[in-house]
Amino acid sequence: MANIRPSSDLRNKYNEISDFCNKYNEPVFITKNGTGDLVVLSNAEYERLCGKNELHRLLSEGLDCITPTSGIPAEDVFADIESEYGFGEV
């Protein structure tokens, strides 16, 4: 369930908001005059979300580089691995 607080709580109950964000890794939504204004996160949760976003960006970039002719046949990849590490030899 969303934790929604008025902007006055940010000033008057900062420690309570900070404790909640750090304990539950959940955001606190701050309203200003009854309208959504800010979202407060713990630093750890913010870093996790940034890392997740960066991972998605890199995966998308990698997928965009794939074309039907850009790959190496699986048989060749496995043959190289077997050759390099001695698999398949008796």
PDB file of N, CA and C in Angstrom:
ATOM      1  N   MET A   1       0.847  -1.181   0.000  1.00  0.00           N
ATOM      2  CA  MET A   1       0.000   0.000   0.000  1.00  0.00           C
ATOM      3  C   MET A   1       0.887   1.236   0.000  1.00  0.00           C
ATOM      4  N   ALA A   2       0.544   2.199  -0.811  1.00  0.00           N
ATOM      5  CA  ALA A   2       1.337   3.417  -0.944  1.00  0.00           C
ATOM      6  C   ALA A   2       1.344   4.208   0.361  1.00  0.00           C
ATOM      7  N   ASN A   3       2.494   4.743   0.684  1.00  0.00           N
ATOM      8  CA  ASN A   3       2.632   5.604   1.858  1.00  0.00           C
ATOM      9  C   ASN A   3       2.618   7.046   1.357  1.00  0.00           C
ATOM     10  N   ILE A   4       1.515   7.732   1.568  1.00  0.00           N
ATOM     11  CA  ILE A   4       1.323   9.096   1.080  1.00  0.00           C
ATOM     12  C   ILE A   4       1.279  10.038   2.263  1.00  0.00           C
ATOM     13  N   ARG A   5       2.086  11.086   2.188  1.00  0.00           N
ATOM     14  CA  ARG A   5       2.185  12.045   3.300  1.00  0.00           C
ATOM     15  C   ARG A   5       2.108  13.463   2.771  1.00  0.00           C
ATOM     16  N   PRO A   6       1.613  14.390   3.597  1.00  0.00           N
ATOM     17  CA  PRO A   6       1.631  15.798   3.199  1.00  0.00           C
ATOM     18  C   PRO A   6       3.045  16.364   3.305  1.00  0.00           C
ATOM     19  N   SER A   7       3.309  17.440   2.582  1.00  0.00           N
ATOM     20  CA  SER A   7       4.650  18.025   2.581  1.00  0.00           C
ATOM     21  C   SER A   7       5.092  18.466   3.971  1.00  0.00           C
ATOM     22  N   SER A   8       4.165  18.807   4.842  1.00  0.00           N
ATOM     23  CA  SER A   8       4.538  19.224   6.206  1.00  0.00           C
ATOM     24  C   SER A   8       5.229  18.090   6.953  1.00  0.00           C
ATOM     25  N   ASP A   9       4.888  16.830   6.628  1.00  0.00           N
ATOM     26  CA  ASP A   9       5.540  15.690   7.287  1.00  0.00           C
ATOM     27  C   ASP A   9       7.014  15.600   6.932  1.00  0.00           C
ATOM     28  N   LEU A  10       7.369  16.081   5.758  1.00  0.00           N
ATOM     29  CA  LEU A  10       8.772  16.040   5.371  1.00  0.00           C
ATOM     30  C   LEU A  10       9.602  16.896   6.316  1.00  0.00           C
ATOM     31  N   ARG A  11       9.044  17.992   6.740  1.00  0.00           N
ATOM     32  CA  ARG A  11       9.730  18.891   7.667  1.00  0.00           C
ATOM     33  C   ARG A  11       9.576  18.406   9.113  1.00  0.00           C
ATOM     34  N   ASN A  12       8.365  18.030   9.478  1.00  0.00           N
ATOM     35  CA  ASN A  12       8.069  17.728  10.883  1.00  0.00           C
ATOM     36  C   ASN A  12       8.348  16.288  11.293  1.00  0.00           C
ATOM     37  N   LYS A  13       8.351  15.372  10.340  1.00  0.00           N
ATOM     38  CA  LYS A  13       8.523  13.949  10.667  1.00  0.00           C
ATOM     39  C   LYS A  13       9.577  13.302   9.769  1.00  0.00           C
ATOM     40  N   TYR A  14      10.639  14.060   9.508  1.00  0.00           N
ATOM     41  CA  TYR A  14      11.695  13.571   8.613  1.00  0.00           C
ATOM     42  C   TYR A  14      12.250  12.225   9.082  1.00  0.00           C
ATOM     43  N   ASN A  15      12.581  12.104  10.363  1.00  0.00           N
ATOM     44  CA  ASN A  15      13.179  10.861  10.868  1.00  0.00           C
ATOM     45  C   ASN A  15      12.254   9.672  10.684  1.00  0.00           C
ATOM     46  N   GLU A  16      10.961   9.885  10.860  1.00  0.00           N
ATOM     47  CA  GLU A  16       9.982   8.822  10.681  1.00  0.00           C
ATOM     48  C   GLU A  16       9.940   8.378   9.211  1.00  0.00           C
ATOM     49  N   ILE A  17       9.962   9.327   8.298  1.00  0.00           N
ATOM     50  CA  ILE A  17       9.959   9.020   6.870  1.00  0.00           C
ATOM     51  C   ILE A  17      11.247   8.301   6.480  1.00  0.00           C
ATOM     52  N   SER A  18      12.371   8.800   6.974  1.00  0.00           N
ATOM     53  CA  SER A  18      13.661   8.181   6.690  1.00  0.00           C
ATOM     54  C   SER A  18      13.707   6.744   7.201  1.00  0.00           C
ATOM     55  N   ASP A  19      13.256   6.536   8.423  1.00  0.00           N
ATOM     56  CA  ASP A  19      13.243   5.186   9.001  1.00  0.00           C
ATOM     57  C   ASP A  19      12.377   4.244   8.166  1.00  0.00           C
ATOM     58  N   PHE A  20      11.204   4.719   7.737  1.00  0.00           N
ATOM     59  CA  PHE A  20      10.311   3.894   6.925  1.00  0.00           C
ATOM     60  C   PHE A  20      10.982   3.508   5.608  1.00  0.00           C
ATOM     61  N   CYS A  21      11.549   4.487   4.912  1.00  0.00           N
ATOM     62  CA  CYS A  21      12.182   4.228   3.610  1.00  0.00           C
ATOM     63  C   CYS A  21      13.336   3.240   3.741  1.00  0.00           C
ATOM     64  N   ASN A  22      14.137   3.398   4.773  1.00  0.00           N
ATOM     65  CA  ASN A  22      15.293   2.513   4.958  1.00  0.00           C
ATOM     66  C   ASN A  22      14.895   1.126   5.445  1.00  0.00           C
ATOM     67  N   LYS A  23      13.858   1.034   6.264  1.00  0.00           N
ATOM     68  CA  LYS A  23      13.444  -0.254   6.810  1.00  0.00           C
ATOM     69  C   LYS A  23      12.730  -1.111   5.765  1.00  0.00           C
ATOM     70  N   TYR A  24      11.829  -0.491   4.984  1.00  0.00           N
ATOM     71  CA  TYR A  24      10.986  -1.255   4.074  1.00  0.00           C
ATOM     72  C   TYR A  24      11.398  -1.164   2.603  1.00  0.00           C
ATOM     73  N   ASN A  25      12.406  -0.337   2.283  1.00  0.00           N
ATOM     74  CA  ASN A  25      12.815  -0.120   0.890  1.00  0.00           C
ATOM     75  C   ASN A  25      11.618   0.232   0.008  1.00  0.00           C
ATOM     76  N   GLU A  26      10.721   1.023   0.549  1.00  0.00           N
ATOM     77  CA  GLU A  26       9.528   1.492  -0.157  1.00  0.00           C
ATOM     78  C   GLU A  26       9.579   3.009  -0.240  1.00  0.00           C
ATOM     79  N   PRO A  27       8.994   3.571  -1.302  1.00  0.00           N
ATOM     80  CA  PRO A  27       8.963   5.032  -1.410  1.00  0.00           C
ATOM     81  C   PRO A  27       7.881   5.643  -0.534  1.00  0.00           C
ATOM     82  N   VAL A  28       8.061   6.915  -0.227  1.00  0.00           N
ATOM     83  CA  VAL A  28       7.035   7.713   0.426  1.00  0.00           C
ATOM     84  C   VAL A  28       6.665   8.818  -0.556  1.00  0.00           C
ATOM     85  N   PHE A  29       5.383   8.930  -0.855  1.00  0.00           N
ATOM     86  CA  PHE A  29       4.894   9.935  -1.780  1.00  0.00           C
ATOM     87  C   PHE A  29       4.500  11.175  -0.994  1.00  0.00           C
ATOM     88  N   ILE A  30       5.051  12.308  -1.380  1.00  0.00           N
ATOM     89  CA  ILE A  30       4.797  13.572  -0.695  1.00  0.00           C
ATOM     90  C   ILE A  30       3.839  14.404  -1.548  1.00  0.00           C
ATOM     91  N   THR A  31       2.782  14.894  -0.905  1.00  0.00           N
ATOM     92  CA  THR A  31       1.820  15.733  -1.616  1.00  0.00           C
ATOM     93  C   THR A  31       2.011  17.195  -1.226  1.00  0.00           C
ATOM     94  N   LYS A  32       1.636  18.061  -2.135  1.00  0.00           N
ATOM     95  CA  LYS A  32       1.664  19.501  -1.889  1.00  0.00           C
ATOM     96  C   LYS A  32       0.295  20.031  -2.294  1.00  0.00           C
ATOM     97  N   ASN A  33      -0.426  20.558  -1.333  1.00  0.00           N
ATOM     98  CA  ASN A  33      -1.800  21.024  -1.558  1.00  0.00           C
ATOM     99  C   ASN A  33      -2.678  19.924  -2.146  1.00  0.00           C
ATOM    100  N   GLY A  34      -2.488  18.705  -1.651  1.00  0.00           N
ATOM    101  CA  GLY A  34      -3.321  17.580  -2.054  1.00  0.00           C
ATOM    102  C   GLY A  34      -2.952  16.930  -3.378  1.00  0.00           C
ATOM    103  N   THR A  35      -1.888  17.397  -4.009  1.00  0.00           N
ATOM    104  CA  THR A  35      -1.466  16.869  -5.297  1.00  0.00           C
ATOM    105  C   THR A  35      -0.083  16.249  -5.167  1.00  0.00           C
ATOM    106  N   GLY A  36       0.154  15.153  -5.875  1.00  0.00           N
ATOM    107  CA  GLY A  36       1.466  14.513  -5.835  1.00  0.00           C
ATOM    108  C   GLY A  36       2.570  15.483  -6.218  1.00  0.00           C
ATOM    109  N   ASP A  37       3.665  15.481  -5.443  1.00  0.00           N
ATOM    110  CA  ASP A  37       4.751  16.430  -5.682  1.00  0.00           C
ATOM    111  C   ASP A  37       6.117  15.759  -5.725  1.00  0.00           C
ATOM    112  N   LEU A  38       6.431  14.913  -4.742  1.00  0.00           N
ATOM    113  CA  LEU A  38       7.743  14.289  -4.631  1.00  0.00           C
ATOM    114  C   LEU A  38       7.608  12.813  -4.270  1.00  0.00           C
ATOM    115  N   VAL A  39       8.671  12.081  -4.537  1.00  0.00           N
ATOM    116  CA  VAL A  39       8.785  10.704  -4.064  1.00  0.00           C
ATOM    117  C   VAL A  39      10.114  10.603  -3.335  1.00  0.00           C
ATOM    118  N   VAL A  40      10.081  10.088  -2.115  1.00  0.00           N
ATOM    119  CA  VAL A  40      11.291   9.961  -1.300  1.00  0.00           C
ATOM    120  C   VAL A  40      11.647   8.484  -1.206  1.00  0.00           C
ATOM    121  N   LEU A  41      12.925   8.180  -1.499  1.00  0.00           N
ATOM    122  CA  LEU A  41      13.441   6.813  -1.428  1.00  0.00           C
ATOM    123  C   LEU A  41      14.691   6.778  -0.559  1.00  0.00           C
ATOM    124  N   SER A  42      14.992   5.610  -0.013  1.00  0.00           N
ATOM    125  CA  SER A  42      16.284   5.454   0.653  1.00  0.00           C
ATOM    126  C   SER A  42      17.368   5.485  -0.415  1.00  0.00           C
ATOM    127  N   ASN A  43      18.561   5.838  -0.011  1.00  0.00           N
ATOM    128  CA  ASN A  43      19.681   5.873  -0.947  1.00  0.00           C
ATOM    129  C   ASN A  43      19.935   4.486  -1.541  1.00  0.00           C
ATOM    130  N   ALA A  44      19.843   3.458  -0.722  1.00  0.00           N
ATOM    131  CA  ALA A  44      20.084   2.088  -1.199  1.00  0.00           C
ATOM    132  C   ALA A  44      19.063   1.697  -2.267  1.00  0.00           C
ATOM    133  N   GLU A  45      17.800   2.037  -2.054  1.00  0.00           N
ATOM    134  CA  GLU A  45      16.767   1.694  -3.026  1.00  0.00           C
ATOM    135  C   GLU A  45      16.952   2.489  -4.315  1.00  0.00           C
ATOM    136  N   TYR A  46      17.336   3.743  -4.181  1.00  0.00           N
ATOM    137  CA  TYR A  46      17.601   4.569  -5.356  1.00  0.00           C
ATOM    138  C   TYR A  46      18.736   3.968  -6.188  1.00  0.00           C
ATOM    139  N   GLU A  47      19.829   3.569  -5.529  1.00  0.00           N
ATOM    140  CA  GLU A  47      20.966   2.955  -6.222  1.00  0.00           C
ATOM    141  C   GLU A  47      20.552   1.650  -6.898  1.00  0.00           C
ATOM    142  N   ARG A  48      19.700   0.855  -6.232  1.00  0.00           N
ATOM    143  CA  ARG A  48      19.234  -0.400  -6.810  1.00  0.00           C
ATOM    144  C   ARG A  48      18.424  -0.130  -8.074  1.00  0.00           C
ATOM    145  N   LEU A  49      17.546   0.852  -8.009  1.00  0.00           N
ATOM    146  CA  LEU A  49      16.721   1.186  -9.178  1.00  0.00           C
ATOM    147  C   LEU A  49      17.572   1.732 -10.322  1.00  0.00           C
ATOM    148  N   CYS A  50      18.573   2.550  -9.999  1.00  0.00           N
ATOM    149  CA  CYS A  50      19.462   3.071 -11.044  1.00  0.00           C
ATOM    150  C   CYS A  50      20.240   1.934 -11.696  1.00  0.00           C
ATOM    151  N   GLY A  51      20.718   0.983 -10.904  1.00  0.00           N
ATOM    152  CA  GLY A  51      21.437  -0.166 -11.440  1.00  0.00           C
ATOM    153  C   GLY A  51      20.545  -1.016 -12.332  1.00  0.00           C
ATOM    154  N   LYS A  52      19.310  -1.201 -11.906  1.00  0.00           N
ATOM    155  CA  LYS A  52      18.353  -1.976 -12.691  1.00  0.00           C
ATOM    156  C   LYS A  52      18.073  -1.277 -14.022  1.00  0.00           C
ATOM    157  N   ASN A  53      17.911   0.032 -13.980  1.00  0.00           N
ATOM    158  CA  ASN A  53      17.675   0.813 -15.187  1.00  0.00           C
ATOM    159  C   ASN A  53      18.875   0.718 -16.134  1.00  0.00           C
ATOM    160  N   GLU A  54      20.084   0.788 -15.593  1.00  0.00           N
ATOM    161  CA  GLU A  54      21.295   0.688 -16.414  1.00  0.00           C
ATOM    162  C   GLU A  54      21.396  -0.699 -17.048  1.00  0.00           C
ATOM    163  N   LEU A  55      21.064  -1.732 -16.301  1.00  0.00           N
ATOM    164  CA  LEU A  55      21.081  -3.095 -16.840  1.00  0.00           C
ATOM    165  C   LEU A  55      20.096  -3.220 -18.003  1.00  0.00           C
ATOM    166  N   HIS A  56      18.901  -2.697 -17.840  1.00  0.00           N
ATOM    167  CA  HIS A  56      17.906  -2.739 -18.912  1.00  0.00           C
ATOM    168  C   HIS A  56      18.399  -1.976 -20.143  1.00  0.00           C
ATOM    169  N   ARG A  57      19.041  -0.835 -19.919  1.00  0.00           N
ATOM    170  CA  ARG A  57      19.559  -0.041 -21.033  1.00  0.00           C
ATOM    171  C   ARG A  57      20.625  -0.830 -21.800  1.00  0.00           C
ATOM    172  N   LEU A  58      21.547  -1.451 -21.063  1.00  0.00           N
ATOM    173  CA  LEU A  58      22.615  -2.220 -21.707  1.00  0.00           C
ATOM    174  C   LEU A  58      22.073  -3.441 -22.440  1.00  0.00           C
ATOM    175  N   LEU A  59      21.110  -4.128 -21.835  1.00  0.00           N
ATOM    176  CA  LEU A  59      20.512  -5.285 -22.505  1.00  0.00           C
ATOM    177  C   LEU A  59      19.792  -4.856 -23.780  1.00  0.00           C
ATOM    178  N   SER A  60      19.073  -3.758 -23.710  1.00  0.00           N
ATOM    179  CA  SER A  60      18.371  -3.247 -24.890  1.00  0.00           C
ATOM    180  C   SER A  60      19.359  -2.858 -25.983  1.00  0.00           C
ATOM    181  N   GLU A  61      20.455  -2.220 -25.580  1.00  0.00           N
ATOM    182  CA  GLU A  61      21.498  -1.839 -26.537  1.00  0.00           C
ATOM    183  C   GLU A  61      22.084  -3.079 -27.209  1.00  0.00           C
ATOM    184  N   GLY A  62      22.329  -4.112 -26.422  1.00  0.00           N
ATOM    185  CA  GLY A  62      22.867  -5.349 -26.970  1.00  0.00           C
ATOM    186  C   GLY A  62      21.894  -6.022 -27.914  1.00  0.00           C
ATOM    187  N   LEU A  63      20.629  -6.057 -27.535  1.00  0.00           N
ATOM    188  CA  LEU A  63      19.616  -6.676 -28.394  1.00  0.00           C
ATOM    189  C   LEU A  63      19.452  -5.914 -29.704  1.00  0.00           C
ATOM    190  N   ASP A  64      19.608  -4.593 -29.652  1.00  0.00           N
ATOM    191  CA  ASP A  64      19.500  -3.789 -30.869  1.00  0.00           C
ATOM    192  C   ASP A  64      20.622  -4.085 -31.861  1.00  0.00           C
ATOM    193  N   CYS A  65      21.738  -4.607 -31.365  1.00  0.00           N
ATOM    194  CA  CYS A  65      22.890  -4.905 -32.229  1.00  0.00           C
ATOM    195  C   CYS A  65      22.767  -6.252 -32.931  1.00  0.00           C
ATOM    196  N   ILE A  66      21.835  -7.070 -32.503  1.00  0.00           N
ATOM    197  CA  ILE A  66      21.695  -8.407 -33.078  1.00  0.00           C
ATOM    198  C   ILE A  66      20.958  -8.322 -34.410  1.00  0.00           C
ATOM    199  N   THR A  67      21.561  -8.938 -35.419  1.00  0.00           N
ATOM    200  CA  THR A  67      20.917  -9.071 -36.730  1.00  0.00           C
ATOM    201  C   THR A  67      20.986 -10.543 -37.118  1.00  0.00           C
ATOM    202  N   PRO A  68      20.181 -10.948 -38.084  1.00  0.00           N
ATOM    203  CA  PRO A  68      20.209 -12.369 -38.482  1.00  0.00           C
ATOM    204  C   PRO A  68      21.585 -12.845 -38.942  1.00  0.00           C
ATOM    205  N   THR A  69      22.435 -11.945 -39.398  1.00  0.00           N
ATOM    206  CA  THR A  69      23.755 -12.360 -39.906  1.00  0.00           C
ATOM    207  C   THR A  69      24.899 -11.991 -38.963  1.00  0.00           C
ATOM    208  N   SER A  70      24.586 -11.463 -37.770  1.00  0.00           N
ATOM    209  CA  SER A  70      25.654 -10.995 -36.887  1.00  0.00           C
ATOM    210  C   SER A  70      26.187 -12.072 -35.949  1.00  0.00           C
ATOM    211  N   GLY A  71      25.513 -13.201 -35.855  1.00  0.00           N
ATOM    212  CA  GLY A  71      25.902 -14.212 -34.894  1.00  0.00           C
ATOM    213  C   GLY A  71      26.842 -15.261 -35.450  1.00  0.00           C
ATOM    214  N   ILE A  72      27.226 -16.162 -34.578  1.00  0.00           N
ATOM    215  CA  ILE A  72      28.053 -17.314 -34.946  1.00  0.00           C
ATOM    216  C   ILE A  72      27.186 -18.550 -34.711  1.00  0.00           C
ATOM    217  N   PRO A  73      27.180 -19.489 -35.620  1.00  0.00           N
ATOM    218  CA  PRO A  73      26.372 -20.700 -35.425  1.00  0.00           C
ATOM    219  C   PRO A  73      26.735 -21.400 -34.115  1.00  0.00           C
ATOM    220  N   ALA A  74      25.727 -21.916 -33.434  1.00  0.00           N
ATOM    221  CA  ALA A  74      25.929 -22.570 -32.143  1.00  0.00           C
ATOM    222  C   ALA A  74      26.913 -23.723 -32.245  1.00  0.00           C
ATOM    223  N   GLU A  75      26.871 -24.440 -33.340  1.00  0.00           N
ATOM    224  CA  GLU A  75      27.777 -25.568 -33.505  1.00  0.00           C
ATOM    225  C   GLU A  75      29.236 -25.111 -33.452  1.00  0.00           C
ATOM    226  N   ASP A  76      29.519 -23.954 -34.068  1.00  0.00           N
ATOM    227  CA  ASP A  76      30.886 -23.422 -34.059  1.00  0.00           C
ATOM    228  C   ASP A  76      31.292 -22.977 -32.658  1.00  0.00           C
ATOM    229  N   VAL A  77      30.365 -22.363 -31.938  1.00  0.00           N
ATOM    230  CA  VAL A  77      30.661 -21.914 -30.568  1.00  0.00           C
ATOM    231  C   VAL A  77      30.984 -23.107 -29.691  1.00  0.00           C
ATOM    232  N   PHE A  78      30.150 -24.155 -29.753  1.00  0.00           N
ATOM    233  CA  PHE A  78      30.378 -25.336 -28.932  1.00  0.00           C
ATOM    234  C   PHE A  78      31.659 -26.063 -29.332  1.00  0.00           C
ATOM    235  N   ALA A  79      31.946 -26.096 -30.608  1.00  0.00           N
ATOM    236  CA  ALA A  79      33.177 -26.731 -31.072  1.00  0.00           C
ATOM    237  C   ALA A  79      34.393 -25.976 -30.532  1.00  0.00           C
ATOM    238  N   ASP A  80      34.345 -24.651 -30.537  1.00  0.00           N
ATOM    239  CA  ASP A  80      35.448 -23.854 -29.992  1.00  0.00           C
ATOM    240  C   ASP A  80      35.624 -24.110 -28.501  1.00  0.00           C
ATOM    241  N   ILE A  81      34.512 -24.198 -27.767  1.00  0.00           N
ATOM    242  CA  ILE A  81      34.578 -24.452 -26.321  1.00  0.00           C
ATOM    243  C   ILE A  81      35.157 -25.837 -26.066  1.00  0.00           C
ATOM    244  N   GLU A  82      34.681 -26.828 -26.799  1.00  0.00           N
ATOM    245  CA  GLU A  82      35.189 -28.194 -26.632  1.00  0.00           C
ATOM    246  C   GLU A  82      36.677 -28.256 -26.944  1.00  0.00           C
ATOM    247  N   SER A  83      37.088 -27.563 -27.985  1.00  0.00           N
ATOM    248  CA  SER A  83      38.490 -27.551 -28.375  1.00  0.00           C
ATOM    249  C   SER A  83      39.342 -26.868 -27.328  1.00  0.00           C
ATOM    250  N   GLU A  84      38.881 -25.720 -26.846  1.00  0.00           N
ATOM    251  CA  GLU A  84      39.670 -24.921 -25.902  1.00  0.00           C
ATOM    252  C   GLU A  84      39.791 -25.608 -24.535  1.00  0.00           C
ATOM    253  N   TYR A  85      38.730 -26.267 -24.079  1.00  0.00           N
ATOM    254  CA  TYR A  85      38.738 -26.830 -22.744  1.00  0.00           C
ATOM    255  C   TYR A  85      38.863 -28.351 -22.718  1.00  0.00           C
ATOM    256  N   GLY A  86      39.025 -28.954 -23.893  1.00  0.00           N
ATOM    257  CA  GLY A  86      39.257 -30.386 -23.946  1.00  0.00           C
ATOM    258  C   GLY A  86      38.015 -31.226 -23.708  1.00  0.00           C
ATOM    259  N   PHE A  87      36.840 -30.667 -23.857  1.00  0.00           N
ATOM    260  CA  PHE A  87      35.618 -31.456 -23.716  1.00  0.00           C
ATOM    261  C   PHE A  87      35.475 -32.362 -24.932  1.00  0.00           C
ATOM    262  N   GLY A  88      34.853 -33.483 -24.720  1.00  0.00           N
ATOM    263  CA  GLY A  88      34.600 -34.383 -25.835  1.00  0.00           C
ATOM    264  C   GLY A  88      35.765 -35.301 -26.143  1.00  0.00           C
ATOM    265  N   GLU A  89      36.929 -34.998 -25.555  1.00  0.00           N
ATOM    266  CA  GLU A  89      38.090 -35.876 -25.778  1.00  0.00           C
ATOM    267  C   GLU A  89      38.035 -37.041 -24.810  1.00  0.00           C
ATOM    268  N   VAL A  90      38.385 -38.184 -25.289  1.00  0.00           N
ATOM    269  CA  VAL A  90      38.359 -39.368 -24.443  1.00  0.00           C
ATOM    270  C   VAL A  90      39.758 -39.853 -24.182  1.00  0.00           C
TER     271      VAL A  90
END
